[in-house]
Structures are given as structure tokens and as C-alpha cells.
XYZ file of C-alpha atoms in Angstrom:
532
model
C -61.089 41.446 -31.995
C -60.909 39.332 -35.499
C -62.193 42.531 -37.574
C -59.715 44.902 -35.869
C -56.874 42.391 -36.344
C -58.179 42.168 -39.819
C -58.189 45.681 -40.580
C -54.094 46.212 -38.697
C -53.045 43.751 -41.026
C -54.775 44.747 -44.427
C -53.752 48.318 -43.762
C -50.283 47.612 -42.776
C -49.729 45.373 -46.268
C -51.326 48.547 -47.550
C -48.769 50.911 -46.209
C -45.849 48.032 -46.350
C -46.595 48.062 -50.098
C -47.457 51.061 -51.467
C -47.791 51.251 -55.911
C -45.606 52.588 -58.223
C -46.034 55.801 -59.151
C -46.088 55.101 -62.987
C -49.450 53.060 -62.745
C -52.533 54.073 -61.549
C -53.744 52.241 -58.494
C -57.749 51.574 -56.962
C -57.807 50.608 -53.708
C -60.918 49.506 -51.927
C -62.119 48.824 -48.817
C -64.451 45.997 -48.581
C -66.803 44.931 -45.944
C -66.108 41.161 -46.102
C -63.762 40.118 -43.023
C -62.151 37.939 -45.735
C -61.069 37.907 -49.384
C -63.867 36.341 -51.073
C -63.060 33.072 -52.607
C -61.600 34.071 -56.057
C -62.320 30.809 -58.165
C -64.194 31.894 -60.730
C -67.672 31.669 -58.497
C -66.853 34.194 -55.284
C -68.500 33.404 -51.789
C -69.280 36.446 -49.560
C -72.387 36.933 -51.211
C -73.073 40.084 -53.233
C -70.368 41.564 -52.320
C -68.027 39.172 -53.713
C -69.650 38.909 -56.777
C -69.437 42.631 -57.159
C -65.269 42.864 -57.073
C -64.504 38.933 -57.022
C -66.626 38.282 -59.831
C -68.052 40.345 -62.659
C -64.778 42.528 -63.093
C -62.609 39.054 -63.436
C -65.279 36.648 -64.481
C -67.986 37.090 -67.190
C -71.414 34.612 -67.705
C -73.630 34.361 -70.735
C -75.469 37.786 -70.061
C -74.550 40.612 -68.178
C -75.750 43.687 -66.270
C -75.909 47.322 -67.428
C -74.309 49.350 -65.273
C -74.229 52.478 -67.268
C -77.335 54.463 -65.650
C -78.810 55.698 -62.937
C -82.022 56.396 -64.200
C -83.156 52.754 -64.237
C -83.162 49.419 -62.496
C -80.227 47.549 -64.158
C -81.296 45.414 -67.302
C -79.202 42.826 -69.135
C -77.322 42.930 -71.878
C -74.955 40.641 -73.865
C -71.922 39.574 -72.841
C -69.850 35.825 -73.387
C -73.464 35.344 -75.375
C -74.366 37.967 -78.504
C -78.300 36.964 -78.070
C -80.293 34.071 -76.524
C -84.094 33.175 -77.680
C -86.696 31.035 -75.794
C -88.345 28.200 -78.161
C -91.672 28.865 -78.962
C -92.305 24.805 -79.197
C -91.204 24.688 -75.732
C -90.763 27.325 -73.515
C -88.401 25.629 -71.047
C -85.669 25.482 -73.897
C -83.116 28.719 -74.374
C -80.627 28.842 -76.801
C -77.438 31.139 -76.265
C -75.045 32.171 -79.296
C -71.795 32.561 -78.061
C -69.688 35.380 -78.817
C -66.326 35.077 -81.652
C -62.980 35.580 -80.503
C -62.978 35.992 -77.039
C -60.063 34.103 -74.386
C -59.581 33.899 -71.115
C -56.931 35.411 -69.484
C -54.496 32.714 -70.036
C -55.220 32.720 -73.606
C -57.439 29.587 -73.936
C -60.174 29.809 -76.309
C -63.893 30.798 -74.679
C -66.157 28.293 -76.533
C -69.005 25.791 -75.951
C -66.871 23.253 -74.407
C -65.926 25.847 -71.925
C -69.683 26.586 -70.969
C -70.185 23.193 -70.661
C -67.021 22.547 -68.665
C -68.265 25.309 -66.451
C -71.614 23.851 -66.219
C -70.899 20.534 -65.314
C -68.421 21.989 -62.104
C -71.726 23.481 -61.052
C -74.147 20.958 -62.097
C -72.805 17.825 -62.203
C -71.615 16.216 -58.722
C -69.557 13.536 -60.707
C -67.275 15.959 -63.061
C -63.975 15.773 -62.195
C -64.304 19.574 -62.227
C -67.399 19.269 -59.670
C -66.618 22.021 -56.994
C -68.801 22.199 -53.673
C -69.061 25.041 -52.972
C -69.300 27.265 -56.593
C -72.197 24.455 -56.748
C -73.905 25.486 -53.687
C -74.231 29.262 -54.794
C -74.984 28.472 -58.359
C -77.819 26.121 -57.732
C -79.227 28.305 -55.196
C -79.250 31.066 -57.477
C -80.052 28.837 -60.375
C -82.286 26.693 -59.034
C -84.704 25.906 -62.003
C -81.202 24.361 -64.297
C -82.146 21.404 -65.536
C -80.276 19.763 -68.341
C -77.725 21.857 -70.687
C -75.724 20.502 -74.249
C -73.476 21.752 -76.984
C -75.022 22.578 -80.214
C -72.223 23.679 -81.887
C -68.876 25.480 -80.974
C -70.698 28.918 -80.762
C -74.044 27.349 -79.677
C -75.499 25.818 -76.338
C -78.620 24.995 -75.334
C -80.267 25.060 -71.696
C -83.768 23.510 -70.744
C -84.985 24.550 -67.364
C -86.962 22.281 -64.868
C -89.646 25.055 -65.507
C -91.230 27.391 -68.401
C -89.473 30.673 -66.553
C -89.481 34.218 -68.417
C -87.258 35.586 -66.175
C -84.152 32.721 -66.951
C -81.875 34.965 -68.209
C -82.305 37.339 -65.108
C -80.872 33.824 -63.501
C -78.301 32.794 -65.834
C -76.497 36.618 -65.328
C -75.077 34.844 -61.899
C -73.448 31.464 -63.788
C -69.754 32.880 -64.091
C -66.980 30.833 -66.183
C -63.588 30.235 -65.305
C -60.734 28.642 -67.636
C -60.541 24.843 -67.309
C -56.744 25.347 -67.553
C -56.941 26.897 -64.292
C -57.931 23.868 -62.842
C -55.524 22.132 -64.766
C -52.780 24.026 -63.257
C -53.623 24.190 -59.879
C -53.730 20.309 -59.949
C -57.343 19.615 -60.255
C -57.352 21.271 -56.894
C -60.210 23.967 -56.477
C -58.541 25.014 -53.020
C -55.434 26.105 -54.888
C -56.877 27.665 -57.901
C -56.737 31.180 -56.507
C -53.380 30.746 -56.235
C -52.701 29.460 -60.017
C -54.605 32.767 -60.112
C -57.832 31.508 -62.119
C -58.365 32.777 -65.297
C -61.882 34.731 -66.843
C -62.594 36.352 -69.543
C -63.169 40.102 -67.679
C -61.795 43.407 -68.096
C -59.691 42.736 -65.446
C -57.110 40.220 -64.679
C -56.886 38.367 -61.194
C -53.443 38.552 -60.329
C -52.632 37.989 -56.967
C -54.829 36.988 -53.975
C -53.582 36.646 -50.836
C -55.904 35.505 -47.844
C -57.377 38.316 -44.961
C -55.737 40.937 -46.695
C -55.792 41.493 -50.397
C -56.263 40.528 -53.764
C -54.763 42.496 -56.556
C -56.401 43.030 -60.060
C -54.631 44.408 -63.310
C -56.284 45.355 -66.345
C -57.050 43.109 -69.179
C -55.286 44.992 -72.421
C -56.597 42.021 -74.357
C -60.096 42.465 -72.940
C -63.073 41.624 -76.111
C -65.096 44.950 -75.674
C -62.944 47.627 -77.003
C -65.653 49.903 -75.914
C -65.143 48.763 -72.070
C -61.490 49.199 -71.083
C -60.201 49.496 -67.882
C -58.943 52.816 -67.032
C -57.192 51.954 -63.965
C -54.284 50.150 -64.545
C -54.757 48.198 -61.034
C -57.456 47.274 -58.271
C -56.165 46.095 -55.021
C -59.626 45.100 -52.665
C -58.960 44.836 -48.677
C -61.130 43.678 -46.448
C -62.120 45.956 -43.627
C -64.843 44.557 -41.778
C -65.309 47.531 -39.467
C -67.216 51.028 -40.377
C -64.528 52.969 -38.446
C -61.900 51.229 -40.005
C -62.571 51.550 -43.126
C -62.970 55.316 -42.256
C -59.875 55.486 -40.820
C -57.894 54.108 -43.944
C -59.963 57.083 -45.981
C -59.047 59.950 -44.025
C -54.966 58.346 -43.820
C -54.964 58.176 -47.656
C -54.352 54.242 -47.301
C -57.681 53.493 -49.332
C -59.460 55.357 -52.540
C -62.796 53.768 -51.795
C -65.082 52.973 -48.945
C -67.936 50.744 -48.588
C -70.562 51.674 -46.550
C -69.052 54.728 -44.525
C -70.303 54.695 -40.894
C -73.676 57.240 -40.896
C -72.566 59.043 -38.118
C -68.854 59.989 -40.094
C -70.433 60.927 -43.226
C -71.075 64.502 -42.698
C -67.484 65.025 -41.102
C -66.144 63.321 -44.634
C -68.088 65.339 -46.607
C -66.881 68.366 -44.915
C -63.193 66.905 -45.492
C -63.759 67.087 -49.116
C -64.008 63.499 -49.444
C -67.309 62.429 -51.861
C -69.863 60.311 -50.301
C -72.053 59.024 -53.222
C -75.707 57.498 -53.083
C -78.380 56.034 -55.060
C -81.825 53.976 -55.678
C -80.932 50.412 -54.741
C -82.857 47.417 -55.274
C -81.664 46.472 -51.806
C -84.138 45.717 -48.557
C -82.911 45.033 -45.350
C -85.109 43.041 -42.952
C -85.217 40.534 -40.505
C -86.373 37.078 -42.310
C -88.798 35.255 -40.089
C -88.623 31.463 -38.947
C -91.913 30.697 -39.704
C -91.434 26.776 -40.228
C -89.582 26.237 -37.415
C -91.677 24.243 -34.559
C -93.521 26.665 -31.863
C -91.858 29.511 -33.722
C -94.338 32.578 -32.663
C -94.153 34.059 -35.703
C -96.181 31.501 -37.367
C -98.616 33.660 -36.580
C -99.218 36.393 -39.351
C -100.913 38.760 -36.690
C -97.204 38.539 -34.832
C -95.687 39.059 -38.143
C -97.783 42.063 -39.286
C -97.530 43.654 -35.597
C -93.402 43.657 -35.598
C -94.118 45.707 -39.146
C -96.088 48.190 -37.675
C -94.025 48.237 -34.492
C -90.677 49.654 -36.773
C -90.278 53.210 -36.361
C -88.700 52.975 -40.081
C -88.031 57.216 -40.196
C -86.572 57.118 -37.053
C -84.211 54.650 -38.378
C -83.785 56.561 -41.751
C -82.437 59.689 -40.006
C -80.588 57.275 -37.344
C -78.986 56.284 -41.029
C -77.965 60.298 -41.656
C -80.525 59.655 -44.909
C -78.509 56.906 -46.510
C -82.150 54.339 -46.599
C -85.569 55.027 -47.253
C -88.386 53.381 -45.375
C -89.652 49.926 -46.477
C -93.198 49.052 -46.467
C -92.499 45.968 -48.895
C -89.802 43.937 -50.420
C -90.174 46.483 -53.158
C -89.279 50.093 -52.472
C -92.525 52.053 -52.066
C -92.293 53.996 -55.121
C -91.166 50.502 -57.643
C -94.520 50.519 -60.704
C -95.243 46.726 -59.317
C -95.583 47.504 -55.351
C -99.477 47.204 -55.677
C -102.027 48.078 -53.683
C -101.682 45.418 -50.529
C -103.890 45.934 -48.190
C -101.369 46.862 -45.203
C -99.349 49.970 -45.716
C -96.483 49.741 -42.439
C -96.224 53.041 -41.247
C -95.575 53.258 -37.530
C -98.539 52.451 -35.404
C -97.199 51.216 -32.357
C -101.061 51.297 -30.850
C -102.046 48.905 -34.072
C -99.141 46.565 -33.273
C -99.725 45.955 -29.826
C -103.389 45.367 -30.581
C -102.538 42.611 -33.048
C -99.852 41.090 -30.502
C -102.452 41.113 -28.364
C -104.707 39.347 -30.721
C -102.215 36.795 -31.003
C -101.800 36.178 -27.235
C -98.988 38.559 -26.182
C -99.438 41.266 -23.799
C -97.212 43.897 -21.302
C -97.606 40.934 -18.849
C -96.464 37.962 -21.448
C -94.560 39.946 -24.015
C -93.222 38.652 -26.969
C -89.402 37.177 -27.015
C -87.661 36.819 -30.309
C -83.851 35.663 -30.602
C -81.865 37.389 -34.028
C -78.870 35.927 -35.526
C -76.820 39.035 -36.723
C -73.814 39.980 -38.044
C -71.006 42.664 -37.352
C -70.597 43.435 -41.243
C -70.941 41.933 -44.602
C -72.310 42.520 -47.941
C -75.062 44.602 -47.934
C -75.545 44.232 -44.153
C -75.618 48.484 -44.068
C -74.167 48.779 -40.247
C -75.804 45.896 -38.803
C -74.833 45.972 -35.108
C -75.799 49.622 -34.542
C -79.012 49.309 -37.038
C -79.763 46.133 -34.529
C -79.398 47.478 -31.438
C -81.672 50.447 -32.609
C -84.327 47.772 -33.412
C -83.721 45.948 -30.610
C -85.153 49.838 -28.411
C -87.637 50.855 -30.782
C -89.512 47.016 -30.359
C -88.827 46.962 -26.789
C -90.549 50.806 -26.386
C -92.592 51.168 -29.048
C -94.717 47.108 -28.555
C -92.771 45.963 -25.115
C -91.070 43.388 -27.535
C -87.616 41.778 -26.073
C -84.929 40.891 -28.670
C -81.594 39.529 -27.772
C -79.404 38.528 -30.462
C -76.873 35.796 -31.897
C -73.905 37.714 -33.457
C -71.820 35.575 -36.233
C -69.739 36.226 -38.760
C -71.058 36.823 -42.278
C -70.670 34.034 -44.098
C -71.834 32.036 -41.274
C -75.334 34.141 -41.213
C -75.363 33.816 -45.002
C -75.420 29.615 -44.652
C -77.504 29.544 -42.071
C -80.062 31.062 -44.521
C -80.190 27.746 -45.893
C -80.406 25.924 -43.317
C -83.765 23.850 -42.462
C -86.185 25.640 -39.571
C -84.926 23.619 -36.828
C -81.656 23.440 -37.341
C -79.099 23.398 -34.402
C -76.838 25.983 -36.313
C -79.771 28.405 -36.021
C -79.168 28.418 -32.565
C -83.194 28.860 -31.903
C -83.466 32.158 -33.918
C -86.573 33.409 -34.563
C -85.351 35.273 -37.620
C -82.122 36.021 -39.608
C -81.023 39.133 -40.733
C -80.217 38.579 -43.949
C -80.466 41.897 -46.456
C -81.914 40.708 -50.053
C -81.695 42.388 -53.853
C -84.795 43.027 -55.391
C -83.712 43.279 -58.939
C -86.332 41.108 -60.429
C -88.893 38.252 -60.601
C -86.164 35.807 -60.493
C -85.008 36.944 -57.290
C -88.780 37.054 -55.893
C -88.724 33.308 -56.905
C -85.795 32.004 -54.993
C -86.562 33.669 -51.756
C -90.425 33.351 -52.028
C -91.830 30.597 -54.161
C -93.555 27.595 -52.167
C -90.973 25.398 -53.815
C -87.758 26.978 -52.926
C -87.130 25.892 -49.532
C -83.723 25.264 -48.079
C -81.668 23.539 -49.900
C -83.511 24.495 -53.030
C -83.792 28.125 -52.756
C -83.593 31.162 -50.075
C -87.108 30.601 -48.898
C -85.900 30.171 -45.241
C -89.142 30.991 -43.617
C -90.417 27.989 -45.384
C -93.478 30.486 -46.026
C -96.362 29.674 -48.840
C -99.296 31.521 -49.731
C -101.586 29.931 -52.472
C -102.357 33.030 -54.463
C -98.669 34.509 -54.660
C -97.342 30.987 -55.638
C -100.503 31.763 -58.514
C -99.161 35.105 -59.204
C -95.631 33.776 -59.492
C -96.605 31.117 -62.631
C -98.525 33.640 -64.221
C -95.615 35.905 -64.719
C -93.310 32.880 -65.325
C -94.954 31.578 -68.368
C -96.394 35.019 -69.846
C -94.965 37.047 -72.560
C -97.301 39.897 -72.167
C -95.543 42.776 -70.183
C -98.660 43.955 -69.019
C -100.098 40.559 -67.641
C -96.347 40.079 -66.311
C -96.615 43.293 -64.556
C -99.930 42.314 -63.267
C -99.254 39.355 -61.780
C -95.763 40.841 -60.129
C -98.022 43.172 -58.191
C -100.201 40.733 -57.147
C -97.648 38.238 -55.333
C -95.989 41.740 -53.737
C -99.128 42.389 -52.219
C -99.835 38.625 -50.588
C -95.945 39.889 -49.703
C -96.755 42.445 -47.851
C -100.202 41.567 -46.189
C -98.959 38.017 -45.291
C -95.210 38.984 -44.405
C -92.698 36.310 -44.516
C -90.325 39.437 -43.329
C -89.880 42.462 -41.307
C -89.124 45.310 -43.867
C -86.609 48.051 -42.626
C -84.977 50.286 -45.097
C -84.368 49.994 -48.699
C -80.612 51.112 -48.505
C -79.760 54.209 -50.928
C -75.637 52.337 -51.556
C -73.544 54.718 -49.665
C -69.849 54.826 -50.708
C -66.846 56.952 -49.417
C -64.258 58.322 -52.126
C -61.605 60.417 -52.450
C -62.108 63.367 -54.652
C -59.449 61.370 -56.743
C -61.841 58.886 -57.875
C -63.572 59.822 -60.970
C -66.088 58.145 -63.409
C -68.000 56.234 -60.633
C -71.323 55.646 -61.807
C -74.306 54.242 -58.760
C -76.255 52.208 -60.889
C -79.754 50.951 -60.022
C -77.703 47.718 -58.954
C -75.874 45.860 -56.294
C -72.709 45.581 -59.079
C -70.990 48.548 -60.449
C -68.784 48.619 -63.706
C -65.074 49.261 -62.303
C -64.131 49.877 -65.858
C -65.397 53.684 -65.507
C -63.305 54.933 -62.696
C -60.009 56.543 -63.431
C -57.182 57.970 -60.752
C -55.024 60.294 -62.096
């Protein structure tokens, strides 16, 4: 009932307000079943940061978005280069970038990054805000102490020696202090002021379960990057057939993940549906910590793996996913060679259940906390509910399942094993990037459990954790590489998860959209499209 309300009103402020004709106008439908918070550091998870973040806010480095080729790399952005000491390999110095301002024309310097830093970092700054800190330091979780050099210099020292820092320090976004200023040191009124970046786009207004408008930035520092929409407005639709509704009535441009069963219909109304290589897997993230949990057992976890009838659920899809074997996509240079490959063996799964004591006569129970949508959630309930038959017929497995909203499902992915907000769940399921090493790190490492990273199955395996230092404190590409496919493989013959699909980023469009590039990333640059 919320996400239909949801999508009557966004649609009906859609219609009730339609643009001028002069201007050329992006609207998008979102999965979110809210705005995401639009501070400076967006909640919602990916999916915030993808239209609530980078096209508003900017950090020290940035992703390419340019190719599809590739797996998005990093490139400069509010910093014009960054080195790691040799003396010290904890220490990175960033050289800030001349002449840029944030929207409302205050000066981006160091004081600014440190400003930012401190909201984030420091509970006692008067700028300290809750929950921007939460997602930073989960995302961040090896910051340790920061200073001003100069005014076009800073200086970070991690907690740890960490190659792949800058791969963390793309997710610290800054925000003009005057935006706090104005909106009376109040963080919950900030949106409102509306807060300030440095982006090719300007936040302009927001306004709470249905929209939030975005202009471009004429003044924006890259010449090379300008906005060639003149406006953005982003609605969240939280249902699949509403957001396909609002395509077909011309109320939206752009769709987020179009329901698989509609896509050939759209495609044979002329509409585009676009795809591409995703570092994206979407699994179910096993409680292992929590106390009599059965999936403790790594028989129970590698039995579940074989048990997935993952083509079944590719062409369930319509081919929008490919079948994951591993929290890296089977063909990614660093998969390895683990020692498991999870193809569907429902006779090798029930063997290993039975192994583990559970049989026809004592089957195995597991309880899923699920949502109905979100940010890279793919179309959870019907995706769910065709796990929840393949288990039961495939290795007489019983699933029943917790349904909550997004951003509840997101916190309870830091939440400790036995929490009561879990609700007794077995497993969350939680979809993950898999862009890089720093990523593997916060949901993997044997030091990044809840609160201190996404490691919710509170999992630890001696050699990965080995695997994971190695590649930390080398320089060597080759040794780096090495060691990345040696913790995938304790990742895939001791699974902490069940791996699905890798998700192939399906998008509905008018034919009116052009310029849309898929990039090898959960982001995309919004300065490319045009609308006539």
C-alpha cells in the first residue's frame, strides 16, 4: 500500500507540474520509496549516491564513467593527484584543485575538506552529523587522522598501510559549510536551504516522497563535463509496474530496473531498454555469527550454493543477470581457481545437507529478511519467491521470509548477529558492488564486523584475511592480483554468501534519451544525456 501511494503521488506532482517547454527536462524514476537524504552524504545506499550524490556532490577522486569496455577506474576530481609516502605507507597526500566553488559561491579549499571531515569524523564538531557519519565510516572504515597542509594541500593517514585508499576516499562527498550555516546548524533542514556541492548539477529543490529537482551548474569547473540537460527531476517509484506505467504514459524519461517480464513488450513499443557488465552480485548474506545459526556450518552454506538453479533464474530475469558462482562475476581476471565451481547439483547439495544433519525428514528452515525494492535489489520479491521454490524442490529447503522496507534491510546489515531487529533471520538479502579490493575489505575482512564494516556474517577465514594484507601493502600489480585471487577463492569454497546473479543494470528509456552511457559501474555520468 505505501509504494502504490508513493507512486499516485510522485506521478500526480509529475503530471500537476509538467516543465516548460523552453528547457530541457530528465525525469527519472527511482527505486527508493523515498527521496534519498540530499545533505551532501545521500542514504538509500547506491542508489542515492548515484543521483543524490555524485551529480550534486563531488569528493577528492572520482569515477570514470566514460566506457563500457572496463570496470570503472578513478580519476581526479576536487583533488588534481594524490601520492602515498614512501616513508610511510599509511600517509596520502591530496593536491586540491584551483578555482573551484560550491554552488553558493564559497570557495572549495582545505578548510572545506577538513570541515567536511570532521562532520564525518569527529563526533564533537559542531558540524558532526549522525547519520553522513554512519555511511562514511562504514565505507571508510580504515580513516584515521586527517590535517591541512596548506590551502591546496591535505594530508590523510589511515589506521592501516591500504593500496586501495583512494578506491575508499571516492565515497567521502563535500558539502558547503554555508549550507549548514544557513539552515541553522540544523542537518535536518539542510535539504531545504538546498545544500550546496561543487557538481555539475545544482540541487534545487527537494521535496520529501516525491521529488527532488536538479538544474545544471553553468559555473561547473570542468568545461569538458557540462550538463546537457538543463534539468533532472528524480521520483521515487518503488514498484516495477509503476515505474512502467509512468514510461509507457510519457510521465517519466527513465526507468530503473524495468520489471523482466515488461521488457520485451517495451522494447516492442520502441522504448530502449539498455544493459551492461555490472560489478553488482546479488545474494543472500548468511548469519553465520549469530548463536545456533545453521549456517555456521560451511557444508549448509556450500549445499544452498549448489541447490540455486542460477539459469533458471537468469531466463526467469528475461537475460537481464548472469549466473554467479562467486562474489566476482565468473569471467573477472581475479576469480581464481576455488575449488567449488556452483553449478546446479541439487543431488550434491542434498548430500552435503545431509552431511550436516538435515534430511527430507528434518529439512532445513531458514528465515530471509527481504525487501519490496531498493537500490540494486533487481526485483526482489519475485526473484525471492523464485528462490524460495527452487530450494524447497530442488534440496526440500523451507524459506519463509521477513519483508521490510529498504533502508530498514540496509541497517540491519549492520546490526550485531543476534540482534532483535534481525527478527531471527538466517540471512539478509542485501545485493553488494564488487568494484574493487576496497569493497572486498569492508564486507569480508576479519576486522570489519558490524559497526566497523559490512561483514555481517561475522565470517573469518585465516588465509583470505592473509590474502587481503598482501594486496593491501603491495605495489606490485602482479602480486596484488595474486593475492586478490587467492582471498576470492577461500570466498567461494568457504561461502560467507549465497551467490545468485551478477545483475547486467537494466534501464528503461524513451527513445528521447540520448548519450546514456552503461558504464562498468553502479554510478553513471548524467552529464552525457541530452533530450531534445
Amino acid at each position: 500500500m505505501i509504494g502504490r501511494t508513493l507512486a499516485a503521488v510522485t506521478l500526480t506532482t509529475a503530471l500537476a507540474a509538467p516543465p516548460a517547454s523552453a528547457e530541457s527536462v530528465l525525469r527519472i524514476a527511482m527505486t527508493a520509496t523515498d527521496v534519498p537524504t540530499a545533505t551532501g552524504m545521500p542514504n538509500n545506499g547506491f542508489e542515492g549516491m548515484r543521483f543524490l550524490g555524485y551529480p550534486i556532490f563531488e569528493g577528492l577522486v572520482q569515477w570514470d564513467l566514460t566506457r563500457t569496455d572496463k570496470p570503472a577506474g578513478l580519476m581526479p576530481a576536487l583533488a588534481t593527484a594524490w601520492e602515498q609516502s614512501a616513508e610511510d605507507k599509511r600517509v596520502w597526500t591530496f593536491h586540491l584543485r584551483d578555482g573551484v566553488r560550491f554552488h553558493d559561491g564559497e570557495p572549495f579549499d582545505a578548510d572545506a575538506v577538513i570541515w567536511n571531515l570532521d562532520r564525518y569524523f569527529k563526533n564533537d564538531s559542531p558540524q558532526f552529523e549522525a547519520q553522513g557519519a554512519g555511511i562514511s565510516r562504514a565505507r571508510v572504515p580504515i580513516m584515521g587522522s586527517y590535517k591541512k597542509l596548506d590551502a591546496r594541500t591535505i594530508q590523510i593517514t589511515t589506521t592501516q598501510v591500504a593500496s586501495y585508499f583512494p578506491y575508499m576516499a571516492v565515497y567521502l562527498l563535500f558539502t558547503s559549510p554555508q549550507s549548514f550555516e544557513k539552515a541553522g546548524r540544523d542537518w535536518a533542514k539542510v535539504q531545504a536551504v538546498p545544500a550546496a556541492g561543487t557538481g555539475p548539477f545544482k540541487l534545487t529543490k527537494v521535496t520529501p516522497r516525491e521529488s527532488a529537482d536538479l538544474a545544471r551548474n553553468d559555473g561547473y569547473w570542468d568545461k569538458s563535463r557540462m550538463a546537457k540537460v538543463d534539468k533532472i527531476r528524480l521520483m521515487p517509484i518503488p514498484e516495477a509496474n509503476a515505474r512502467i506505467a509512468a514510461l509507457r504514459a510519457g510521465q517519466v524519461d527513465w526507468i530503473e530496473v524495468p520489471a523482466p517480464d515488461a521488457i520485451p513488450s517495451l522494447k516492442a513499443a520502441g522504448f530502449a531498454v539498455t544493459t551492461g557488465v555490472y560489478p553488482h552480485v546479488w545474494p543472500w548474506i548468511f548469519n553465520v555469527g549469530a548463536t545456533n545459526s545453521p549456517v555456521k556450518d560451511v557444508r549448509v552454506r556450500q549445499a544452498l550454493n549448489y541447490c540455486v538453479d542460477r539459469p533458471a533464474v537468469v531466463s526467469f530475469l528475461n537475460g537481464t543477470a548472469e549466473a554467479a558462482s562467486g562474489w566476482f562475476n565468473d569471467g573477472n581476471p581475479d576469480f581464481g581457481t576455488p575449488k567449488n565451481r556452483y553449478l546446479f547439483d541439487p543431488k550434491k547439495g542434498k548430500a552435503l545437507l545431509a552431511e550436516a544433519g538435515y534430511t527430507a525428514k528434518k529439512p532445513l528452515s531458514l528465515k530471509i529478511m527481504i525487501s519490496a525494492s531498493g537500490s540494486g535489489q533487481m526485483s526482489p520479491m519475485p526473484m525471492n519467491e523464485f528462490m524460495q521454490e527452487n530450494l524447497k524442490q530442488a534440496c526440500d529447503v523451507d524459506v519463509s521470509f521477513n519483508v521490510v522496507e529498504w533502508q530498514i534491510l540496509l541497517n540491519s546489515s549492520r546490526a550485531l548477529p543476534d540482534a532483535a531487529s534481525l527478527q531471527g533471520s538466517n540471512a539478509l538479502n542485501v545485493s553488494s558492488p564488487t568494484s574493487d579490493a576496497g569493497v572486498m575489505v569492508r564486507y569480508f575482512a576479519a576486522d570489519r564486523f558490524p559497526p566497523n564494516g559490512f561483514n555481517f556474517p561475522n565470517w573469518t577465514d585465516a588465509t583470505f584475511d592473509k590474502a587481503l594484507k598482501t594486496l593491501a601493502e603491495s605495489s606490485d600489480p602482479a602480486e596484488i592480483s595474486a593475492a586478490t585471487k587467492a582471498a576470492h577463492e577461500r570466498l567461494v569454497d568457504d561461502p560467507p554468501w549465497l551467490y545468485v546473479v551478477h545483475d547486467l543494470n537494466p534501464r528503461g528509456m524513451s527513445p528521447k534519451v540520448k548519450g546514456f552511457v552503461s558504464p562498468q559501474s553502479w554510478f553513471v555520468d548524467l552529464t552525457l544525456v541530452s533530450m531534445p
